[in-house]
Every structure is written in structure tokens, then in C-alpha cells.
Amino acid sequence: MRLGFKIPLIGFTMLVLLVPILLLNGLVYERQQRAAEVRAEVAQSSSRAQRITGPLLRIEVERAVPERRLVMEEGVQREVVETKTVREARLLLPARLGYEAGFTSERRGRSLFLALLYHLKLKAGAEFDTTGLLAEGERAIRADLLLGLGDNRGIRSLGLSVGGKPLSVEPGARLPWLEAGVQASLPLAELQAQQLSVQLDAEISGTEALDFVPVGADTEVRLGGDWPHPSFGGDLLPQAPELRADGFSAQWKVSRLASQAQQAVRQCGLEATHCAGLSAHAFGLRLVDPVDRYLMTERAMKYALLVLVLVFGAVFFVEVVGGDELHPLHYGLIGLALAMFFLLLLALSEHIGFGLAYLLAALACIALIAVYLAGVLESRAKGWASAGLLAGLYALLYALLKAEDYALLGGALVLFGCLAVFMLATRRVRWAALGRAGTQQP
């Protein structure tokens, strides 16, 4: 067959093979969506992500306000001064706020799909400056400590105390913009001190994400866990986090000069139903699975065209240099075998993990293509050579998947190297003569 026709046919075959690969991409997306649905269902039936806000101090005060009004008595108008009692609520933020927290992780799911949960042990200390809290003529009639959470269903145990004295904790944070949380009534006698020290001791469960809102003028968070792949995010990143094979540790130190969380709380006040600005100032982490089978399969499929180009180029090189002639149908069947690799990878990874699934799927495709080419080319040596080539290609692809930061550089170098090898190996090939030879066949 004339090369001028064969090369476009091979290119057309590659384009046709992209159709099943695109269908497989849709299947991966469908499985990803199902996995997300299962994570949402697990969170709905256990506990959603937790966001720790507080403790905060809510105080209700009353004061007597003189009110003047005019009255008519026996036809004479005169001014009467009456005393009116006015009540108002105030929200006091901590001057210093510190958290000590550690968690253990747990995988929980349904059927083949999993969600990441954590069980947090939290200790916190908050100090409130109550100097000048009440103006002259004011008196406090109620005080409550408030703690905001992401989901109350995650509370395993929770205690609030002041000066070592435990308080009675009730559900509900008494602030409309805190969707979940708890409250504890504070004895009014505690407000007479110039400084109020509050301690929190809790065990809380959540799903996938954990955030802290730095509502203190100075906030410090020390957090550790047994999950080795945390993804830190939010308004602030931790200072020099330590990542280990058995977990991590991280620390945040935030002042009121570095965060606008306090301003956001004051703007939201006591009556707002939603505090949109507050979430923008939270920080924390997400539990990320670095070997997520669907994400890794999706990334592998991005290299599908590269795999086709390299394999077809190698087969074409063997055909030109070795004097063999293959039909475009041969290329199509080899391409289908390469596409089946991704389907096997997806199906097996749901049962045995991505690494082992990759190995088995690669071995199956290497064996199939090697045996097929050995028969088509009537040469066991060429079959073994194709097996070695495919093994190297799949090993290279796996290395690119693992080295995410260097994937683009590695792929570019591989393509350049393959092109260089092909050009140097065929620099003495007379393509025009080969094309004329193809037309002289009976």
C-alpha cells in the first residue's frame, strides 16, 4: 500500500479509537459522581464537615433610660419624666483563643465507594477581657457561652467550664448565622472578674474537612492527625507543617491584624441570618486520598493519545524497517487492546486498589498485543520486542502518574526522545522508494 495513503489511514484509525476512549471517560465521570453521592450520604447519616467557631460570650444587659412626655391634667399641660427599662444583647469575642486538637481517621462507605471520616479530640482555652463590659447604670441579666460547629450530630462528648467549674451545655448556639452549635448559661457572678477564662473539652466526629474560625484577637491552633495526606487550605496556611508517613502536625498563629474574622463577626452581629464573610476567613484542612482510583484513572486516560501515538509509531517503524506490511485493521485491533487497558484498570481498581489493578491490566494488554504481533509478523522475537516496548511504556506512564509535579516535563521529554529516535533510525530510509515499491506489488 502506498505510504501516502497508509499514513493518513493510520491517523484516521487513531481518531476512531478516541471514540471508545471518550466513552470510557464518561464512565469514569459517572463513577466519580456515584462516589461523591456516597460520600454525601455517609456525611448525611453520620456527620458533615466540622467548623469550629468560638467560644463566644453573649450578654444581655438592661439599663434605666429617662423618658420625657407631655400630659394634660385639669386643662394644664406639663412634662412628666418616666423611667423606661431598655434591654439589649452584646457579643464579646475572646482576647486570646487556643486550640489543641488531634484526630484519628476512618474509612467508611457503601459497596465499592468510600468516605473519609475523622474523630477529633479537642481542647480549647479562651480568655475574655470583661473590663468595662458594663457601663454605669447597666446590669447584666443573662450571659451565655456559645460554640459554633458544622454539625451537632458529630458530638460524642462536650464540656464547657469556667475556672474549673463545669457548666450545663445545651444544643443551639443562639446566633442565627451559626447553623449548629451549643450554648452554656454562665453565672453572672463570673462577669465581675476582669478576666474570664473558659475551657472546652470535646470529642467530635466529622467528614473529610475540618476548619477553624480565628475569632480571637490572638488565635493559636495546634493540630495533629494520623492521616499522612492532609490538604491545607482556607484563608491561612500553617506555619512549617510536618508531614510524616504515619500522620502530620501543623500549627497556626493568627492575630487580629492578620485576619478579619473578628470584623466579620461584628458585622454579622446578633440578628443576621447568614454570615457570608465569616467562611472566607476560616482555615483548616481536607483529608485527601492521593491514590483515588477514579482520579488516577482519569489522569491515566489523559495520556491515551500519547500511548496510541507511541505504539502505532513503533509498529509502523517495525513495518518500514523490517519490510513487513500490516493492514490498517491490524492497527485498529491493537488500538482496541490499548483502550481495553483503561477499562480493565477502572474495573479492577474498584476491587483491588489502583496499583495492583494497573499491574494486572498492563500485563494482560502486553501479553495480548505481544502474542498477536508475534503471529501477524510471524516472528517470536518481534513479539518479545513488542512486549518489552509496551512494558517500558506502561512503566513510564505509571511514573508520570506518580510524579504529578513533573508529569508535563516528563511527557515532553519522552515525546522528544521518541521523535529523535525515530528520525535518527530512519534517516537513511528512502521513503519515496518505499512508496513506489508499494505500488509494484501484484
Short mmCIF file of C-alpha atoms in Angstrom, two decimals:
data_model
loop_
_atom_site.label_atom_id
_atom_site.label_comp_id
_atom_site.label_asym_id
_atom_site.label_seq_id
_atom_site.Cartn_x
_atom_site.Cartn_y
_atom_site.Cartn_z
CA MET A 1 0.00 0.00 0.00
CA ARG A 2 1.38 3.42 -0.91
CA LEU A 3 2.70 5.24 2.19
CA GLY A 4 0.93 8.40 1.12
CA PHE A 5 -2.37 6.60 1.73
CA LYS A 6 -1.34 4.39 4.64
CA ILE A 7 -0.14 7.11 6.99
CA PRO A 8 -3.46 9.04 6.77
CA LEU A 9 -5.33 5.75 7.30
CA ILE A 10 -3.33 5.09 10.46
CA GLY A 11 -4.12 8.62 11.64
CA PHE A 12 -7.81 8.09 10.89
CA THR A 13 -7.71 4.82 12.84
CA MET A 14 -6.30 6.68 15.84
CA LEU A 15 -9.10 9.24 15.65
CA VAL A 16 -11.73 6.48 15.50
CA LEU A 17 -10.17 4.85 18.57
CA LEU A 18 -10.65 8.07 20.50
CA VAL A 19 -14.41 7.40 20.46
CA PRO A 20 -14.31 4.41 22.86
CA ILE A 21 -11.76 6.27 24.97
CA LEU A 22 -14.16 9.22 25.27
CA LEU A 23 -16.93 6.79 26.25
CA LEU A 24 -14.64 5.40 28.94
CA ASN A 25 -14.05 8.95 30.15
CA GLY A 26 -17.80 9.29 30.57
CA LEU A 27 -17.87 6.06 32.57
CA VAL A 28 -15.11 7.34 34.87
CA TYR A 29 -17.08 10.56 35.40
CA GLU A 30 -20.21 8.56 36.20
CA ARG A 31 -18.35 6.50 38.81
CA GLN A 32 -16.87 9.68 40.28
CA GLN A 33 -20.34 11.15 40.65
CA ARG A 34 -21.57 7.99 42.34
CA ALA A 35 -18.62 8.10 44.74
CA ALA A 36 -19.46 11.75 45.55
CA GLU A 37 -23.08 10.78 46.19
CA VAL A 38 -21.98 8.04 48.60
CA ARG A 39 -19.72 10.50 50.45
CA ALA A 40 -22.66 12.87 50.78
CA GLU A 41 -24.89 10.04 52.02
CA VAL A 42 -22.31 8.99 54.61
CA ALA A 43 -21.99 12.59 55.78
CA GLN A 44 -25.78 12.92 55.91
CA SER A 45 -26.14 9.80 58.04
CA SER A 46 -23.17 10.47 60.34
CA SER A 47 -21.78 14.00 60.45
CA ARG A 48 -20.83 16.61 57.90
CA ALA A 49 -17.60 18.62 57.89
CA GLN A 50 -16.94 20.47 61.14
CA ARG A 51 -16.20 24.18 61.50
CA ILE A 52 -15.18 25.32 64.99
CA THR A 53 -16.23 28.88 65.88
CA GLY A 54 -15.68 30.17 69.37
CA PRO A 55 -16.30 30.04 72.25
CA LEU A 56 -18.10 33.40 72.14
CA LEU A 57 -19.74 35.29 75.02
CA ARG A 58 -23.29 36.62 74.58
CA ILE A 59 -24.51 39.01 77.27
CA GLU A 60 -27.94 40.58 77.79
CA VAL A 61 -27.96 43.82 79.77
CA GLU A 62 -30.62 46.25 80.89
CA ARG A 63 -30.48 49.87 81.92
CA ALA A 64 -32.92 52.52 83.00
CA VAL A 65 -33.48 55.32 80.48
CA PRO A 66 -35.43 58.50 81.41
CA GLU A 67 -38.28 59.27 79.03
CA ARG A 68 -39.97 62.67 78.90
CA ARG A 69 -43.52 63.16 77.70
CA LEU A 70 -46.25 65.80 77.92
CA VAL A 71 -49.54 65.13 79.73
CA MET A 72 -52.73 67.18 80.25
CA GLU A 73 -54.07 67.42 83.79
CA GLU A 74 -57.10 69.65 84.53
CA GLY A 75 -56.52 71.59 81.36
CA VAL A 76 -52.89 72.22 82.14
CA GLN A 77 -50.08 70.69 80.08
CA ARG A 78 -46.99 69.61 81.94
CA GLU A 79 -43.91 67.46 81.37
CA VAL A 80 -43.61 64.10 83.06
CA VAL A 81 -40.35 62.15 83.36
CA GLU A 82 -40.71 58.40 83.49
CA THR A 83 -38.09 55.68 83.71
CA LYS A 84 -38.05 53.09 80.93
CA THR A 85 -36.12 49.83 81.08
CA VAL A 86 -34.16 49.04 77.91
CA ARG A 87 -32.66 45.65 77.16
CA GLU A 88 -30.01 44.81 74.61
CA ALA A 89 -27.67 41.94 73.77
CA ARG A 90 -23.94 42.12 73.11
CA LEU A 91 -21.41 39.70 71.68
CA LEU A 92 -17.93 39.57 73.20
CA LEU A 93 -15.05 37.91 71.36
CA PRO A 94 -12.05 36.26 73.05
CA ALA A 95 -8.89 38.25 73.62
CA ARG A 96 -6.91 35.00 73.39
CA LEU A 97 -8.04 31.71 71.91
CA GLY A 98 -6.07 28.47 71.72
CA TYR A 99 -6.89 25.01 70.37
CA GLU A 100 -5.07 21.72 70.96
CA ALA A 101 -6.52 19.03 68.69
CA GLY A 102 -5.69 15.61 67.33
CA PHE A 103 -7.74 13.14 65.32
CA THR A 104 -7.84 9.60 64.04
CA SER A 105 -9.19 8.85 60.57
CA GLU A 106 -11.62 6.18 59.44
CA ARG A 107 -12.74 4.90 56.04
CA ARG A 108 -16.44 4.25 55.81
CA GLY A 109 -18.58 3.61 52.78
CA ARG A 110 -21.12 1.57 50.93
CA SER A 111 -20.32 -1.18 48.46
CA LEU A 112 -17.28 -0.10 46.43
CA PHE A 113 -17.35 3.59 47.42
CA LEU A 114 -15.68 5.08 50.48
CA ALA A 115 -15.75 8.31 52.50
CA LEU A 116 -13.09 9.62 54.89
CA LEU A 117 -14.19 10.37 58.44
CA TYR A 118 -12.22 11.70 61.41
CA HIS A 119 -12.69 11.54 65.17
CA LEU A 120 -11.35 14.70 66.80
CA LYS A 121 -10.22 15.21 70.39
CA LEU A 122 -10.31 18.93 71.05
CA LYS A 123 -9.15 21.04 73.98
CA ALA A 124 -9.52 24.80 73.84
CA GLY A 125 -8.95 27.76 76.12
CA ALA A 126 -10.48 31.19 75.67
CA GLU A 127 -9.85 34.34 77.71
CA PHE A 128 -12.31 37.23 77.65
CA ASP A 129 -11.44 40.73 78.83
CA THR A 130 -14.51 41.87 80.79
CA THR A 131 -13.02 45.20 81.92
CA GLY A 132 -15.52 47.95 81.19
CA LEU A 133 -18.06 45.47 79.92
CA LEU A 134 -20.93 47.18 81.74
CA ALA A 135 -21.40 50.94 81.66
CA GLU A 136 -22.68 52.94 84.62
CA GLY A 137 -26.31 52.17 85.30
CA GLU A 138 -26.22 48.85 83.41
CA ARG A 139 -26.58 45.41 84.85
CA ALA A 140 -26.26 42.01 83.24
CA ILE A 141 -29.37 39.85 83.32
CA ARG A 142 -28.09 36.87 81.33
CA ALA A 143 -24.78 35.54 79.97
CA ASP A 144 -24.17 32.57 77.68
CA LEU A 145 -21.13 30.91 76.22
CA LEU A 146 -21.65 29.92 72.58
CA LEU A 147 -19.74 27.45 70.42
CA GLY A 148 -20.39 27.08 66.69
CA LEU A 149 -19.98 23.72 64.93
CA GLY A 150 -20.57 22.33 61.47
CA ASP A 151 -22.89 19.51 62.57
CA ASN A 152 -24.10 18.70 66.09
CA ARG A 153 -24.55 15.03 65.20
CA GLY A 154 -20.79 14.65 65.34
CA ILE A 155 -20.65 15.49 69.08
CA ARG A 156 -19.53 12.46 71.09
CA SER A 157 -18.84 14.40 74.26
CA LEU A 158 -18.51 18.10 75.02
CA GLY A 159 -17.87 20.05 78.18
CA LEU A 160 -17.52 23.76 78.92
CA SER A 161 -16.13 25.07 82.18
CA VAL A 162 -15.15 28.41 83.71
CA GLY A 163 -12.33 28.45 86.21
CA GLY A 164 -12.56 24.69 86.51
CA LYS A 165 -16.30 24.78 87.27
CA PRO A 166 -18.33 22.77 84.71
CA LEU A 167 -21.32 24.38 83.03
CA SER A 168 -24.52 22.81 81.78
CA VAL A 169 -24.36 22.58 77.99
CA GLU A 170 -27.46 22.72 75.79
CA PRO A 171 -27.88 22.43 71.97
CA GLY A 172 -28.23 25.55 69.88
CA ALA A 173 -25.79 28.43 69.53
CA ARG A 174 -28.35 31.27 69.91
CA LEU A 175 -26.97 33.06 66.88
CA PRO A 176 -28.97 32.80 63.62
CA TRP A 177 -25.83 32.66 61.47
CA LEU A 178 -24.43 29.67 63.38
CA GLU A 179 -26.35 26.77 61.88
CA ALA A 180 -25.17 24.31 64.53
CA GLY A 181 -23.52 24.54 67.91
CA VAL A 182 -24.06 24.52 71.66
CA GLN A 183 -24.60 27.01 74.47
CA ALA A 184 -23.98 27.09 78.21
CA SER A 185 -25.52 29.51 80.71
CA LEU A 186 -22.83 31.43 82.60
CA PRO A 187 -23.32 32.51 86.24
CA LEU A 188 -23.48 36.31 86.32
CA ALA A 189 -21.06 36.42 89.23
CA GLU A 190 -18.30 35.31 86.85
CA LEU A 191 -18.60 38.62 84.98
CA GLN A 192 -17.36 40.56 87.99
CA ALA A 193 -13.79 39.42 87.38
CA GLN A 194 -11.65 41.45 85.00
CA GLN A 195 -10.79 38.35 83.02
CA LEU A 196 -12.92 35.32 82.22
CA SER A 197 -11.17 32.02 81.42
CA VAL A 198 -13.17 29.35 79.57
CA GLN A 199 -12.09 25.76 78.92
CA LEU A 200 -13.51 23.41 76.29
CA ASP A 201 -13.02 19.66 76.20
CA ALA A 202 -14.75 17.77 73.39
CA GLU A 203 -14.73 14.70 71.17
CA ILE A 204 -16.24 15.44 67.76
CA SER A 205 -16.56 13.45 64.53
CA GLY A 206 -16.73 14.87 61.03
CA THR A 207 -16.40 14.01 57.35
CA GLU A 208 -13.45 14.91 55.12
CA ALA A 209 -12.94 18.57 56.15
CA LEU A 210 -12.14 20.45 59.37
CA ASP A 211 -11.98 24.25 59.71
CA PHE A 212 -11.30 26.78 62.46
CA VAL A 213 -12.51 30.37 62.55
CA PRO A 214 -9.97 32.68 64.29
CA VAL A 215 -12.44 34.79 66.28
CA GLY A 216 -9.88 35.59 68.97
CA ALA A 217 -7.77 38.74 68.91
CA ASP A 218 -4.91 36.24 69.10
CA THR A 219 -5.66 32.71 67.97
CA GLU A 220 -3.38 29.69 68.05
CA VAL A 221 -4.21 26.23 66.69
CA ARG A 222 -2.12 23.10 67.16
CA LEU A 223 -3.45 20.19 65.16
CA GLY A 224 -2.21 16.67 64.50
CA GLY A 225 -3.63 13.53 62.97
CA ASP A 226 -2.86 10.08 61.64
CA TRP A 227 -3.70 10.96 58.02
CA PRO A 228 -0.47 11.37 56.02
CA HIS A 229 -2.02 13.34 53.15
CA PRO A 230 -3.73 16.49 54.52
CA SER A 231 -4.59 19.27 52.11
CA PHE A 232 -4.28 22.58 53.97
CA GLY A 233 -6.41 25.43 52.75
CA GLY A 234 -8.56 28.38 53.65
CA ASP A 235 -7.56 31.92 54.48
CA LEU A 236 -4.24 30.97 56.12
CA LEU A 237 -1.73 28.16 55.71
CA PRO A 238 0.01 26.55 58.70
CA GLN A 239 3.49 27.54 59.76
CA ALA A 240 6.02 24.85 58.80
CA PRO A 241 3.72 21.79 58.90
CA GLU A 242 5.36 18.43 59.47
CA LEU A 243 4.26 15.59 57.20
CA ARG A 244 5.14 12.01 58.16
CA ALA A 245 4.32 8.55 56.89
CA ASP A 246 2.12 7.99 59.95
CA GLY A 247 0.44 11.38 60.05
CA PHE A 248 1.09 15.11 60.32
CA SER A 249 1.29 18.03 62.72
CA ALA A 250 0.57 21.68 61.99
CA GLN A 251 0.34 24.98 63.80
CA TRP A 252 -1.37 28.29 63.06
CA LYS A 253 -0.79 31.59 64.89
CA VAL A 254 -3.18 34.35 63.89
CA SER A 255 -3.53 37.88 65.23
CA ARG A 256 -6.38 40.30 64.66
CA LEU A 257 -4.00 42.22 62.37
CA ALA A 258 -3.65 39.20 60.06
CA SER A 259 -7.30 38.14 59.89
CA GLN A 260 -10.59 39.98 59.52
CA ALA A 261 -12.63 37.25 61.23
CA GLN A 262 -13.39 39.48 64.21
CA GLN A 263 -14.62 42.28 61.96
CA ALA A 264 -16.80 39.80 60.07
CA VAL A 265 -18.40 38.58 63.32
CA ARG A 266 -19.10 42.13 64.45
CA GLN A 267 -20.65 42.98 61.09
CA CYS A 268 -22.89 39.93 61.26
CA GLY A 269 -23.95 40.90 64.79
CA LEU A 270 -26.69 39.09 66.65
CA GLU A 271 -29.58 39.28 64.19
CA ALA A 272 -28.14 38.37 60.78
CA THR A 273 -29.40 35.05 59.44
CA HIS A 274 -26.29 34.42 57.35
CA CYS A 275 -22.68 35.46 57.88
CA ALA A 276 -21.21 35.14 54.39
CA GLY A 277 -17.97 36.91 55.21
CA LEU A 278 -17.04 34.59 58.06
CA SER A 279 -16.38 31.47 55.97
CA ALA A 280 -13.85 33.38 53.88
CA HIS A 281 -11.62 33.77 56.94
CA ALA A 282 -11.68 30.14 58.12
CA PHE A 283 -8.69 27.84 57.70
CA GLY A 284 -8.06 24.14 58.15
CA LEU A 285 -7.63 21.03 56.07
CA ARG A 286 -9.25 18.35 53.96
CA LEU A 287 -8.47 14.65 54.07
CA VAL A 288 -7.31 13.81 50.55
CA ASP A 289 -6.77 10.34 49.14
CA PRO A 290 -3.71 10.70 46.86
CA VAL A 291 -4.38 7.37 45.16
CA ASP A 292 -8.06 7.96 44.49
CA ARG A 293 -8.78 5.29 41.88
CA TYR A 294 -11.11 7.43 39.78
CA LEU A 295 -8.82 10.45 39.80
CA MET A 296 -5.81 8.29 38.90
CA THR A 297 -7.74 6.53 36.12
CA GLU A 298 -8.89 9.87 34.76
CA ARG A 299 -5.32 11.13 34.77
CA ALA A 300 -4.13 7.94 33.05
CA MET A 301 -6.70 8.40 30.29
CA LYS A 302 -5.32 11.84 29.53
CA TYR A 303 -2.27 10.02 28.18
CA ALA A 304 -4.34 7.70 25.97
CA LEU A 305 -3.49 9.61 22.78
CA LEU A 306 0.20 9.60 23.73
CA VAL A 307 0.09 5.81 24.20
CA LEU A 308 -1.59 5.33 20.81
CA VAL A 309 0.94 7.56 19.08
CA LEU A 310 3.93 5.79 20.61
CA VAL A 311 2.64 2.25 20.00
CA PHE A 312 1.45 2.94 16.47
CA GLY A 313 4.71 4.74 15.75
CA ALA A 314 6.72 1.75 17.00
CA VAL A 315 4.66 -0.71 14.92
CA PHE A 316 4.99 1.49 11.87
CA PHE A 317 8.74 1.72 12.45
CA VAL A 318 8.98 -2.09 12.58
CA GLU A 319 6.88 -2.32 9.43
CA VAL A 320 9.06 0.12 7.49
CA VAL A 321 12.48 -1.05 8.69
CA GLY A 322 11.69 -4.78 8.84
CA GLY A 323 9.97 -4.95 5.48
CA ASP A 324 6.67 -6.21 6.94
CA GLU A 325 3.32 -4.91 5.85
CA LEU A 326 0.35 -4.51 8.18
CA HIS A 327 -3.23 -3.71 7.30
CA PRO A 328 -4.97 -0.74 8.99
CA LEU A 329 -7.24 -3.35 10.60
CA HIS A 330 -4.20 -4.67 12.49
CA TYR A 331 -3.61 -1.17 13.85
CA GLY A 332 -7.27 -0.92 14.82
CA LEU A 333 -7.23 -4.17 16.81
CA ILE A 334 -4.03 -3.16 18.58
CA GLY A 335 -5.64 0.18 19.41
CA LEU A 336 -8.72 -1.54 20.83
CA ALA A 337 -6.48 -3.65 23.04
CA LEU A 338 -4.82 -0.47 24.30
CA ALA A 339 -8.25 1.06 25.00
CA MET A 340 -9.29 -2.07 26.90
CA PHE A 341 -6.40 -1.40 29.28
CA PHE A 342 -8.21 1.64 30.68
CA LEU A 343 -11.49 -0.26 31.09
CA LEU A 344 -9.71 -3.08 32.91
CA LEU A 345 -7.88 -0.52 35.06
CA LEU A 346 -11.14 1.13 36.12
CA ALA A 347 -12.98 -2.13 36.81
CA LEU A 348 -10.13 -3.80 38.72
CA SER A 349 -9.20 -0.72 40.78
CA GLU A 350 -12.64 -0.72 42.38
CA HIS A 351 -11.86 -4.10 43.92
CA ILE A 352 -8.10 -4.44 44.46
CA GLY A 353 -6.71 -0.89 44.51
CA PHE A 354 -5.12 1.21 41.79
CA GLY A 355 -1.53 -0.07 41.95
CA LEU A 356 -2.31 -3.78 41.63
CA ALA A 357 -5.08 -3.07 39.11
CA TYR A 358 -2.62 -1.14 36.95
CA LEU A 359 -0.14 -4.02 37.04
CA LEU A 360 -2.71 -6.69 36.10
CA ALA A 361 -4.32 -4.61 33.36
CA ALA A 362 -0.92 -3.77 31.87
CA LEU A 363 0.23 -7.41 31.93
CA ALA A 364 -2.99 -8.55 30.25
CA CYS A 365 -2.67 -6.00 27.43
CA ILE A 366 1.06 -6.61 26.97
CA ALA A 367 0.50 -10.37 26.65
CA LEU A 368 -2.39 -9.96 24.22
CA ILE A 369 -0.63 -7.50 21.92
CA ALA A 370 2.69 -9.39 22.03
CA VAL A 371 1.08 -12.72 21.08
CA TYR A 372 -0.96 -11.02 18.35
CA LEU A 373 2.03 -9.26 16.79
CA ALA A 374 4.18 -12.41 17.00
CA GLY A 375 1.54 -14.21 14.92
CA VAL A 376 0.94 -11.36 12.48
CA LEU A 377 4.64 -10.69 11.90
CA GLU A 378 5.47 -14.42 12.06
CA SER A 379 8.31 -13.73 14.48
CA ARG A 380 8.54 -14.56 18.18
CA ALA A 381 11.46 -12.19 18.50
CA LYS A 382 9.33 -9.28 17.32
CA GLY A 383 6.58 -10.39 19.70
CA TRP A 384 9.01 -10.30 22.63
CA ALA A 385 10.33 -6.96 21.44
CA SER A 386 6.80 -5.52 21.38
CA ALA A 387 6.22 -6.88 24.90
CA GLY A 388 9.36 -5.13 26.14
CA LEU A 389 8.33 -1.91 24.42
CA LEU A 390 4.85 -1.99 25.96
CA ALA A 391 6.24 -2.86 29.40
CA GLY A 392 8.53 0.15 29.23
CA LEU A 393 5.68 2.36 28.03
CA TYR A 394 3.33 1.31 30.84
CA ALA A 395 6.13 1.71 33.39
CA LEU A 396 6.76 5.21 32.05
CA LEU A 397 3.06 6.06 32.20
CA TYR A 398 2.86 4.88 35.81
CA ALA A 399 5.87 7.02 36.69
CA LEU A 400 4.19 10.05 35.10
CA LEU A 401 1.03 9.41 37.11
CA LYS A 402 3.00 9.28 40.35
CA ALA A 403 5.22 12.27 39.60
CA GLU A 404 2.35 14.74 39.25
CA ASP A 405 4.53 17.86 39.54
CA TYR A 406 6.86 16.65 36.77
CA ALA A 407 4.26 14.97 34.54
CA LEU A 408 4.32 17.66 31.84
CA LEU A 409 8.12 17.81 31.77
CA GLY A 410 8.41 14.03 31.67
CA GLY A 411 5.84 13.69 28.90
CA ALA A 412 7.52 16.38 26.81
CA LEU A 413 10.94 14.73 27.19
CA VAL A 414 9.52 11.31 26.27
CA LEU A 415 7.86 12.65 23.11
CA PHE A 416 11.02 14.47 22.09
CA GLY A 417 13.13 11.38 22.73
CA CYS A 418 10.81 9.13 20.71
CA LEU A 419 10.77 11.58 17.84
CA ALA A 420 14.56 11.84 17.94
CA VAL A 421 14.97 8.03 17.93
CA PHE A 422 12.54 7.64 15.02
CA MET A 423 14.21 10.39 12.98
CA LEU A 424 17.75 9.09 13.56
CA ALA A 425 16.79 5.45 12.94
CA THR A 426 15.05 6.28 9.64
CA ARG A 427 17.42 8.96 8.39
CA ARG A 428 18.70 6.63 5.64
CA VAL A 429 15.27 5.29 4.67
CA ARG A 430 14.21 6.30 1.17
CA TRP A 431 10.52 6.96 1.72
CA ALA A 432 9.86 7.71 -1.93
CA ALA A 433 11.35 4.35 -2.94
CA LEU A 434 9.23 2.57 -0.37
CA GLY A 435 6.15 4.26 -1.70
CA ARG A 436 6.94 3.20 -5.28
CA ALA A 437 7.64 -0.35 -4.06
CA GLY A 438 4.19 -0.48 -2.57
CA THR A 439 2.61 0.25 -5.93
CA GLN A 440 4.53 -2.53 -7.74
CA GLN A 441 3.02 -5.36 -5.64
CA PRO A 442 0.70 -7.67 -7.64
#
